[in-house]
Short mmCIF file of C-alpha atoms in Angstrom, two decimals:
data_model
loop_
_atom_site.label_atom_id
_atom_site.label_comp_id
_atom_site.label_asym_id
_atom_site.label_seq_id
_atom_site.Cartn_x
_atom_site.Cartn_y
_atom_site.Cartn_z
CA MET A 1 104.15 112.48 98.40
CA GLU A 2 103.67 115.99 97.00
CA GLY A 3 104.34 117.10 93.42
CA VAL A 4 105.98 115.08 90.67
CA LEU A 5 108.46 112.41 91.06
CA ASN A 6 110.34 110.20 88.52
CA VAL A 7 111.94 107.04 89.64
CA ASP A 8 113.36 103.86 87.99
CA VAL A 9 111.07 101.52 90.21
CA CYS A 10 108.25 102.27 92.42
CA VAL A 11 107.04 99.85 95.11
CA VAL A 12 103.40 100.27 96.46
CA GLY A 13 102.98 98.81 99.81
CA GLY A 14 104.91 99.53 103.04
CA GLY A 15 104.88 95.61 104.48
CA VAL A 16 107.62 93.17 104.67
CA THR A 17 107.26 92.54 100.79
CA GLY A 18 107.47 96.02 99.85
CA LEU A 19 110.27 96.83 102.15
CA SER A 20 112.21 93.61 101.26
CA THR A 21 111.74 94.62 97.65
CA ALA A 22 112.96 98.05 98.09
CA TYR A 23 116.14 96.93 100.13
CA HIS A 24 117.08 94.21 97.66
CA LEU A 25 116.66 96.74 94.63
CA LYS A 26 119.25 98.87 96.28
CA LYS A 27 121.51 95.99 97.05
CA LEU A 28 121.47 94.89 93.54
CA ASP A 29 121.86 98.27 92.06
CA GLN A 30 122.69 101.22 94.14
CA HIS A 31 122.13 103.53 91.43
CA ALA A 32 118.51 102.65 90.88
CA SER A 33 116.30 105.15 91.84
CA VAL A 34 113.60 103.73 94.12
CA ALA A 35 110.35 105.17 95.82
CA LEU A 36 107.90 103.34 98.03
CA LEU A 37 104.30 104.50 98.46
CA GLU A 38 102.19 103.48 101.56
CA SER A 39 98.74 104.46 101.86
CA GLU A 40 98.87 104.49 105.73
CA VAL A 41 102.18 103.92 107.68
CA VAL A 42 104.80 101.55 107.42
CA GLY A 43 103.62 98.22 109.06
CA PHE A 44 99.92 99.29 108.87
CA GLY A 45 98.54 95.87 107.42
CA ALA A 46 99.09 92.19 108.37
CA SER A 47 102.90 92.45 108.19
CA GLY A 48 102.81 94.73 111.43
CA ARG A 49 99.87 92.94 113.10
CA ASN A 50 100.98 89.15 112.85
CA ALA A 51 101.90 87.09 115.79
CA GLY A 52 105.79 87.66 115.39
CA GLN A 53 106.69 83.82 114.65
CA LEU A 54 109.22 82.92 112.18
CA ILE A 55 108.43 79.40 110.75
CA VAL A 56 108.84 77.44 107.90
CA ALA A 57 105.48 76.63 106.37
CA PHE A 58 103.96 76.49 102.87
CA GLY A 59 100.74 75.91 101.13
CA GLU A 60 97.82 73.86 102.42
CA SER A 61 97.97 71.60 105.54
CA ASP A 62 97.16 68.45 103.55
CA PHE A 63 100.71 67.29 103.05
CA LYS A 64 99.77 64.16 100.82
CA ALA A 65 97.72 66.57 98.48
CA GLN A 66 100.73 68.81 98.53
CA MET A 67 102.98 65.96 97.33
CA ARG A 68 100.62 64.57 94.74
CA ARG A 69 100.23 68.03 93.17
CA HIS A 70 103.69 69.44 93.15
CA GLY A 71 106.14 66.54 93.91
CA ALA A 72 109.26 66.35 96.11
CA ALA A 73 111.55 68.56 94.00
CA LYS A 74 109.26 71.62 93.82
CA LEU A 75 108.20 71.30 97.56
CA ARG A 76 111.90 71.12 98.49
CA GLU A 77 112.51 74.24 96.54
CA ALA A 78 109.66 76.03 97.98
CA TYR A 79 110.32 75.17 101.72
CA THR A 80 114.08 76.32 101.30
CA TYR A 81 112.68 79.43 99.66
CA ILE A 82 110.77 79.99 103.02
CA HIS A 83 113.90 78.87 105.14
CA GLU A 84 116.04 81.52 103.20
CA GLY A 85 113.52 84.22 103.95
CA ILE A 86 114.28 83.61 107.81
CA SER A 87 117.89 83.62 107.26
CA THR A 88 117.68 87.04 105.26
CA ILE A 89 115.79 88.42 108.43
CA GLU A 90 118.31 87.13 110.84
CA ASP A 91 121.06 88.54 108.68
CA LEU A 92 119.27 91.96 108.32
CA ILE A 93 118.79 92.11 112.16
CA ASN A 94 122.56 91.36 112.54
CA GLU A 95 123.98 93.56 109.73
CA HIS A 96 121.82 96.63 110.64
CA ASP A 97 121.63 96.18 114.29
CA ILE A 98 117.71 96.12 114.10
CA ALA A 99 116.12 96.28 117.54
CA CYS A 100 113.02 94.07 117.24
CA ASP A 101 113.33 91.60 120.29
CA TYR A 102 114.04 88.72 118.07
CA GLU A 103 114.98 85.42 119.85
CA GLN A 104 116.19 82.37 117.75
CA THR A 105 114.04 79.89 119.87
CA GLY A 106 112.74 77.66 117.07
CA TYR A 107 109.07 76.54 117.40
CA PHE A 108 106.81 73.63 118.16
CA GLU A 109 104.28 72.13 115.70
CA MET A 110 101.89 70.45 118.15
CA GLY A 111 99.49 67.77 117.82
CA LEU A 112 96.21 67.45 119.50
CA ARG A 113 95.28 64.35 121.54
CA ALA A 114 91.81 64.35 120.31
CA ASP A 115 93.14 64.43 116.68
CA GLY A 116 95.43 61.33 117.38
CA SER A 117 98.99 61.12 116.01
CA GLU A 118 98.23 60.68 112.22
CA THR A 119 98.95 64.50 111.27
CA LEU A 120 102.23 64.75 113.11
CA ASP A 121 103.24 61.21 111.58
CA GLU A 122 102.20 62.60 108.11
CA TYR A 123 104.24 65.71 108.59
CA LEU A 124 107.43 63.94 109.42
CA ALA A 125 107.10 61.57 106.58
CA PHE A 126 106.40 64.68 104.16
CA CYS A 127 109.28 66.43 105.72
CA ARG A 128 111.68 63.57 105.01
CA GLY A 129 110.39 63.08 101.52
CA ILE A 130 111.53 66.85 100.75
CA GLY A 131 114.75 66.75 102.80
CA GLN A 132 113.57 69.00 105.55
CA ASP A 133 113.73 66.52 108.45
CA SER A 134 117.31 67.31 109.57
CA PHE A 135 116.05 70.40 111.25
CA LEU A 136 113.32 68.56 113.12
CA GLU A 137 113.07 66.89 116.56
CA PRO A 138 110.06 64.52 117.33
CA ILE A 139 108.75 64.95 120.72
CA SER A 140 106.82 62.08 122.32
CA GLU A 141 103.47 62.78 124.19
CA ALA A 142 105.15 61.79 127.37
CA GLN A 143 107.71 64.41 126.84
CA VAL A 144 105.19 67.00 125.82
CA ALA A 145 103.12 66.19 129.02
CA ARG A 146 106.26 66.94 131.01
CA SER A 147 107.14 70.05 129.22
CA PHE A 148 103.53 71.68 128.97
CA GLN A 149 100.78 71.56 131.55
CA SER A 150 98.05 71.30 128.86
CA PRO A 151 95.31 68.56 129.13
CA TYR A 152 94.93 68.96 125.27
CA PHE A 153 98.54 68.40 123.75
CA GLY A 154 99.75 65.27 122.05
CA LYS A 155 102.91 64.63 120.31
CA ALA A 156 105.08 67.41 118.86
CA VAL A 157 107.73 68.24 116.41
CA PHE A 158 110.27 70.81 117.29
CA ASP A 159 111.72 72.91 114.40
CA ARG A 160 115.13 74.71 115.52
CA ARG A 161 114.79 77.14 112.69
CA GLY A 162 113.30 80.63 113.28
CA GLY A 163 111.98 82.01 116.41
CA GLN A 164 110.05 85.15 117.68
CA PHE A 165 110.38 88.71 117.17
CA ASN A 166 108.27 92.04 117.17
CA PRO A 167 107.34 92.48 113.59
CA LEU A 168 106.19 96.11 113.84
CA LYS A 169 109.50 97.25 115.37
CA TYR A 170 111.32 95.16 112.67
CA LEU A 171 109.44 96.89 109.91
CA ARG A 172 109.76 100.45 111.23
CA GLU A 173 113.64 99.78 111.79
CA LEU A 174 113.93 98.30 108.17
CA LYS A 175 112.18 101.61 106.89
CA PHE A 176 115.11 103.48 108.35
CA VAL A 177 117.66 101.06 106.64
CA VAL A 178 116.04 101.57 103.05
CA GLN A 179 115.96 105.22 103.55
CA ARG A 180 119.69 105.22 104.41
CA PHE A 181 120.20 103.10 101.19
CA GLY A 182 118.42 105.95 99.28
CA VAL A 183 114.80 104.80 98.95
CA GLN A 184 112.29 107.50 99.11
CA VAL A 185 109.59 106.30 101.44
CA HIS A 186 106.31 108.10 101.26
CA GLU A 187 103.75 107.28 103.88
CA ASN A 188 99.95 108.34 104.07
CA SER A 189 100.26 108.39 100.26
CA PRO A 190 97.22 106.28 98.73
CA VAL A 191 97.35 105.30 95.12
CA VAL A 192 94.07 106.53 93.59
CA CYS A 193 94.93 106.01 90.03
CA ILE A 194 97.43 103.90 87.85
CA GLU A 195 97.97 104.85 84.24
CA ARG A 196 99.92 102.61 82.10
CA GLU A 197 101.55 104.44 79.11
CA PRO A 198 104.28 103.21 76.72
CA SER A 199 106.83 105.68 78.13
CA CYS A 200 106.22 105.05 81.99
CA ILE A 201 103.81 104.09 84.40
CA SER A 202 102.03 107.10 86.33
CA LEU A 203 100.76 106.77 89.90
CA ARG A 204 98.52 109.55 91.18
CA THR A 205 98.19 110.02 94.99
CA GLY A 206 95.98 112.84 96.64
CA ARG A 207 98.64 115.26 96.49
CA GLY A 208 101.01 114.23 93.58
CA THR A 209 102.05 112.01 90.80
CA LEU A 210 104.81 109.52 90.53
CA ARG A 211 106.14 108.41 87.30
CA CYS A 212 108.35 104.96 87.11
CA GLN A 213 109.81 102.72 84.61
CA LYS A 214 108.83 99.59 86.68
CA LEU A 215 106.26 98.93 89.33
CA VAL A 216 105.97 96.40 92.05
CA VAL A 217 102.55 95.62 93.72
CA ALA A 218 103.25 94.77 97.18
CA THR A 219 99.91 95.13 98.64
CA ASN A 220 99.06 91.50 99.35
CA ALA A 221 95.50 91.30 100.93
CA TYR A 222 94.61 94.93 99.67
CA SER A 223 95.62 94.16 96.13
CA HIS A 224 91.92 94.01 94.86
CA LEU A 225 91.40 97.53 95.83
CA LEU A 226 94.40 99.13 93.63
CA PRO A 227 92.81 100.89 90.62
CA GLY A 228 94.08 100.78 87.13
CA LEU A 229 95.29 97.00 87.02
CA GLU A 230 91.66 95.41 86.78
CA ASP A 231 92.59 94.23 83.19
CA LEU A 232 95.68 92.31 84.38
CA GLY A 233 93.78 90.11 86.94
CA MET A 234 94.78 91.67 90.11
CA ILE A 235 91.19 91.72 91.39
CA ARG A 236 91.13 87.87 91.23
CA SER A 237 94.53 86.81 92.23
CA GLN A 238 93.84 86.72 95.97
CA SER A 239 91.13 87.15 98.40
CA PRO A 240 91.41 88.83 102.03
CA VAL A 241 90.59 86.98 105.15
CA PHE A 242 90.80 88.59 108.47
CA VAL A 243 92.74 86.79 111.41
CA TYR A 244 92.62 87.97 115.07
CA ALA A 245 95.21 87.82 118.01
CA ASN A 246 94.97 88.62 121.56
CA VAL A 247 97.68 89.30 124.09
CA THR A 248 97.70 88.76 127.99
CA GLU A 249 99.05 90.71 130.86
CA PRO A 250 102.77 89.71 131.74
CA LEU A 251 102.92 86.29 133.47
CA SER A 252 104.32 86.08 136.93
CA GLU A 253 107.54 83.86 137.24
CA SER A 254 105.32 81.51 139.18
CA GLN A 255 102.90 81.26 136.40
CA TRP A 256 105.74 80.67 134.03
CA GLY A 257 107.01 78.07 136.33
CA ALA A 258 103.54 76.37 136.46
CA LEU A 259 103.35 76.03 132.83
CA ASN A 260 106.99 74.59 132.48
CA TRP A 261 107.37 76.06 129.11
CA PRO A 262 110.51 74.77 127.61
CA ARG A 263 112.80 77.25 125.40
CA ARG A 264 109.92 79.83 125.50
CA ALA A 265 109.29 78.77 121.93
CA GLY A 266 106.10 79.37 120.05
CA VAL A 267 103.45 76.59 119.80
CA ASN A 268 101.43 76.20 116.72
CA LEU A 269 98.71 73.46 116.65
CA MET A 270 98.81 71.21 113.66
CA SER A 271 95.17 70.60 113.40
CA LYS A 272 91.91 72.04 111.77
CA LEU A 273 91.33 73.59 115.24
CA PHE A 274 94.21 75.86 114.97
CA TYR A 275 95.51 77.97 117.72
CA SER A 276 99.05 79.41 118.23
CA PHE A 277 100.63 80.41 121.32
CA ALA A 278 103.82 82.48 121.52
CA PRO A 279 105.76 83.92 124.58
CA THR A 280 106.72 87.58 124.12
CA ARG A 281 110.00 89.18 125.23
CA ASP A 282 108.17 90.93 127.78
CA GLY A 283 106.68 87.93 129.35
CA ARG A 284 103.14 87.86 127.86
CA LEU A 285 101.46 85.14 125.91
CA LEU A 286 100.17 86.07 122.25
CA TYR A 287 97.68 83.93 120.97
CA VAL A 288 95.71 83.43 117.66
CA GLY A 289 92.64 81.47 117.04
CA GLY A 290 91.73 80.18 113.45
CA TYR A 291 87.93 79.75 114.10
CA TYR A 292 87.60 83.31 114.58
CA ALA A 293 88.88 84.38 111.02
CA ARG A 294 86.64 86.28 108.99
CA VAL A 295 85.81 87.12 105.28
CA PRO A 296 84.94 90.64 104.60
CA GLN A 297 81.89 91.62 102.68
CA GLY A 298 82.77 93.20 99.32
CA ASN A 299 85.53 95.85 99.82
CA GLU A 300 85.20 96.12 103.47
CA MET A 301 88.80 95.96 104.99
CA SER A 302 88.34 97.52 108.53
CA LEU A 303 87.56 94.39 110.71
CA ASP A 304 90.23 95.18 113.10
CA ILE A 305 88.58 93.57 116.21
CA SER A 306 86.87 90.32 116.60
CA LYS A 307 84.40 90.78 119.50
CA ASP A 308 83.89 86.84 119.60
CA PHE A 309 87.71 86.28 120.01
CA LEU A 310 88.03 88.88 122.51
CA THR A 311 85.18 87.25 124.64
CA GLU A 312 85.97 83.59 124.06
CA GLY A 313 89.74 83.54 123.55
CA PRO A 314 90.40 84.22 127.48
CA ARG A 315 88.25 81.20 128.20
CA HIS A 316 89.94 78.93 125.72
CA LEU A 317 93.29 79.97 126.91
CA ALA A 318 92.40 78.91 130.43
CA SER A 319 91.27 75.50 128.96
CA PHE A 320 94.54 75.06 127.21
CA PHE A 321 96.43 76.10 130.07
CA PRO A 322 94.42 75.61 133.33
CA ALA A 323 97.31 77.24 135.36
CA LEU A 324 96.29 80.66 133.67
CA SER A 325 92.81 80.65 134.68
CA ASP A 326 93.16 83.92 136.13
CA LEU A 327 95.34 85.55 133.48
CA ARG A 328 93.88 88.66 132.01
CA THR A 329 93.79 89.34 128.16
CA VAL A 330 94.63 93.01 127.72
CA GLN A 331 94.60 93.74 124.13
CA SER A 332 93.16 92.31 120.81
CA TRP A 333 93.73 93.15 117.19
CA GLY A 334 93.25 91.74 113.64
CA GLY A 335 94.65 91.86 110.15
CA PRO A 336 94.03 90.71 106.62
CA ILE A 337 95.95 87.73 105.41
CA SER A 338 95.82 87.20 101.47
CA THR A 339 94.63 83.64 100.23
CA THR A 340 94.81 82.34 96.72
CA ARG A 341 92.69 79.77 94.96
CA ASP A 342 95.38 76.97 95.53
CA PHE A 343 96.96 78.21 98.72
CA ILE A 344 100.15 78.68 96.94
CA PRO A 345 101.73 82.19 96.81
CA HIS A 346 101.73 84.18 93.64
CA VAL A 347 105.02 86.09 92.80
CA GLY A 348 106.16 87.17 89.36
CA LEU A 349 105.24 89.62 86.55
CA LEU A 350 101.69 90.48 85.17
CA ALA A 351 100.90 90.49 81.53
CA ASP A 352 102.48 94.10 81.34
CA ASP A 353 106.01 92.75 82.39
CA ARG A 354 107.02 96.05 83.73
CA ILE A 355 104.80 95.21 86.70
CA GLY A 356 105.73 92.60 89.50
CA TYR A 357 103.66 91.44 92.24
CA ALA A 358 103.35 89.08 95.09
CA ASN A 359 100.11 87.85 96.78
CA GLY A 360 99.19 84.94 99.17
CA CYS A 361 101.01 85.52 102.41
CA TRP A 362 98.88 83.89 104.71
CA GLY A 363 99.82 83.15 108.28
CA HIS A 364 103.51 82.83 107.67
CA GLY A 365 104.22 85.74 105.47
CA MET A 366 107.29 87.35 107.08
CA PRO A 367 109.76 84.93 105.67
CA LEU A 368 107.83 84.52 102.59
CA GLY A 369 107.48 88.06 101.97
CA THR A 370 111.10 88.64 102.63
CA SER A 371 112.22 86.11 99.82
CA ASN A 372 109.53 87.63 97.56
CA GLY A 373 110.98 90.83 97.95
CA ARG A 374 114.55 89.52 96.76
CA THR A 375 112.66 87.87 93.90
CA LEU A 376 110.87 91.02 92.73
CA ALA A 377 114.10 93.03 92.91
CA GLY A 378 115.82 90.63 90.65
CA LEU A 379 112.86 90.67 88.16
CA MET A 380 112.57 94.43 88.11
CA LEU A 381 116.25 94.72 87.38
CA ASN A 382 116.17 92.03 84.72
CA ARG A 383 118.71 89.90 86.58
CA ARG A 384 118.82 86.32 85.68
CA THR A 385 118.86 84.69 89.31
CA THR A 386 117.91 81.14 90.81
CA ASP A 387 114.69 83.16 92.24
CA SER A 388 113.41 84.43 88.75
CA ALA A 389 113.71 80.67 87.31
CA SER A 390 111.73 79.23 90.30
CA TRP A 391 108.64 77.29 89.55
CA LEU A 392 107.11 79.73 92.02
CA VAL A 393 107.62 82.61 89.46
CA THR A 394 107.23 80.60 86.18
CA ARG A 395 104.14 78.40 87.18
CA LYS A 396 100.69 79.32 85.74
CA LYS A 397 98.92 80.95 88.48
CA ILE A 398 95.40 80.02 89.28
CA ASP A 399 92.99 82.87 90.10
CA TRP A 400 89.86 83.24 92.11
CA PRO A 401 86.52 83.61 89.89
CA SER A 402 84.86 86.99 89.67
CA ARG A 403 84.82 89.05 92.94
CA MET A 404 81.05 88.67 92.76
CA ILE A 405 81.27 84.95 93.71
CA VAL A 406 84.66 84.64 95.38
CA SER A 407 83.50 86.19 98.70
CA PRO A 408 80.53 83.73 99.21
CA VAL A 409 83.04 80.90 98.02
CA VAL A 410 85.51 81.79 100.67
CA ARG A 411 82.68 82.21 103.45
CA SER A 412 81.48 78.95 102.60
CA LEU A 413 84.88 77.33 102.93
CA SER A 414 85.19 79.34 106.24
CA SER A 415 81.88 78.09 107.50
CA ALA A 416 82.86 74.42 106.89
CA MET A 417 86.09 74.91 108.65
CA ARG A 418 84.30 76.20 111.62
CA ARG A 419 81.99 73.22 111.49
CA ASP A 420 85.04 70.86 111.69
CA ILE A 421 86.44 72.89 114.52
CA ARG A 422 83.40 72.52 116.62
CA LYS A 423 83.50 68.74 116.08
CA ILE A 424 86.89 68.58 117.27
CA GLY A 425 86.16 70.72 120.23
CA ARG A 426 83.37 68.28 121.24
CA LYS A 427 85.90 65.38 121.15
CA MET A 428 88.44 67.21 123.50
CA GLN A 429 88.53 66.54 127.36
CA PRO A 430 87.52 68.72 128.79
CA ARG A 431 85.30 69.87 125.77
CA LEU A 432 86.35 72.96 124.31
CA VAL A 433 83.17 74.89 123.33
CA PHE A 434 82.64 77.51 120.60
CA GLU A 435 79.70 79.68 121.31
CA LYS A 436 79.01 81.09 117.88
#
């Protein structure tokens, strides 16, 4: 942006949370003046780089621990919140004719034979306890063996909600939607200074100044870099972790036939050895390996490629699906997810209650970010809504310790995770080897 601009609400961040916030602000009050600042281009961060699966997932993978800490009522509310995010995305796609390759396929939560069936059984019991089991279909190991030609897969759960889309296409189309609603979108406008005064909040970019009455920080994994909010705890709210994806060349019909992949739905391993696999609209296979996640040093935020995953990923893909042993991986990329200390997303108001924020979109952030945008819009306009009264908003947030020690702590947790993954790999038949 250039010059001086005055608006009612400024949104910083052009990912799914920021765009959803801008959209819902105008839906709630068409007369509110809204501007969105993005340091790069819309979809530049993790929102545009993710694997494009819309799934219902929340918090840590230890479901018994979730139930002990939060209880069934709060967890039912949280999982409904995520599901509503998927429904909102589907409504936006239909209402505004957004071309983003969306297919309502559902998805598989897949167990590993090497892990046994305990995790899947715990997941089903957990979903029954919070009233989510009506969406689920258990799939026996024998059924999985007939449906997927993989030596590693065990039992599965099919969730009919959600599906797959191209997230970058979706965000770029949503940008045009919010602009038609009257939102001023300013790309290539990094915020270099935030000044909070009694009469307004001023945000300075390299070429101009924006003054607003309310501010939404929708920068997720980049939030610790935003200047001027240090005294409000933004530095310790979250910590970034980079996750990587590979995509193959298009599969031939004979290759798809050899896989016998039902419903062309995404597959997510419910295991410490996390992998996800998603067929794309143009017939490729997009896959993500959790082992290769990396914690940045200090404020380094340009870890866009993982040499290890680019090298080892194709070999692992061939191990999971022997029929694809000759399939080439043709592209790799990464993006930063945002982790909170308790793995629960942060959404709400800062101590300066003119400022709303959301952090903690990690691995399943598109539905979450969409619902967070609706919540933040209501908070900024002082609307009393079900969202604003949610425990996710009102709870006491648990922050990381100082930035000096948070990166080493997260790296230590990441190293422990990789050790566990290598142990599982050694139990798999044939063994799945991680070189580093």
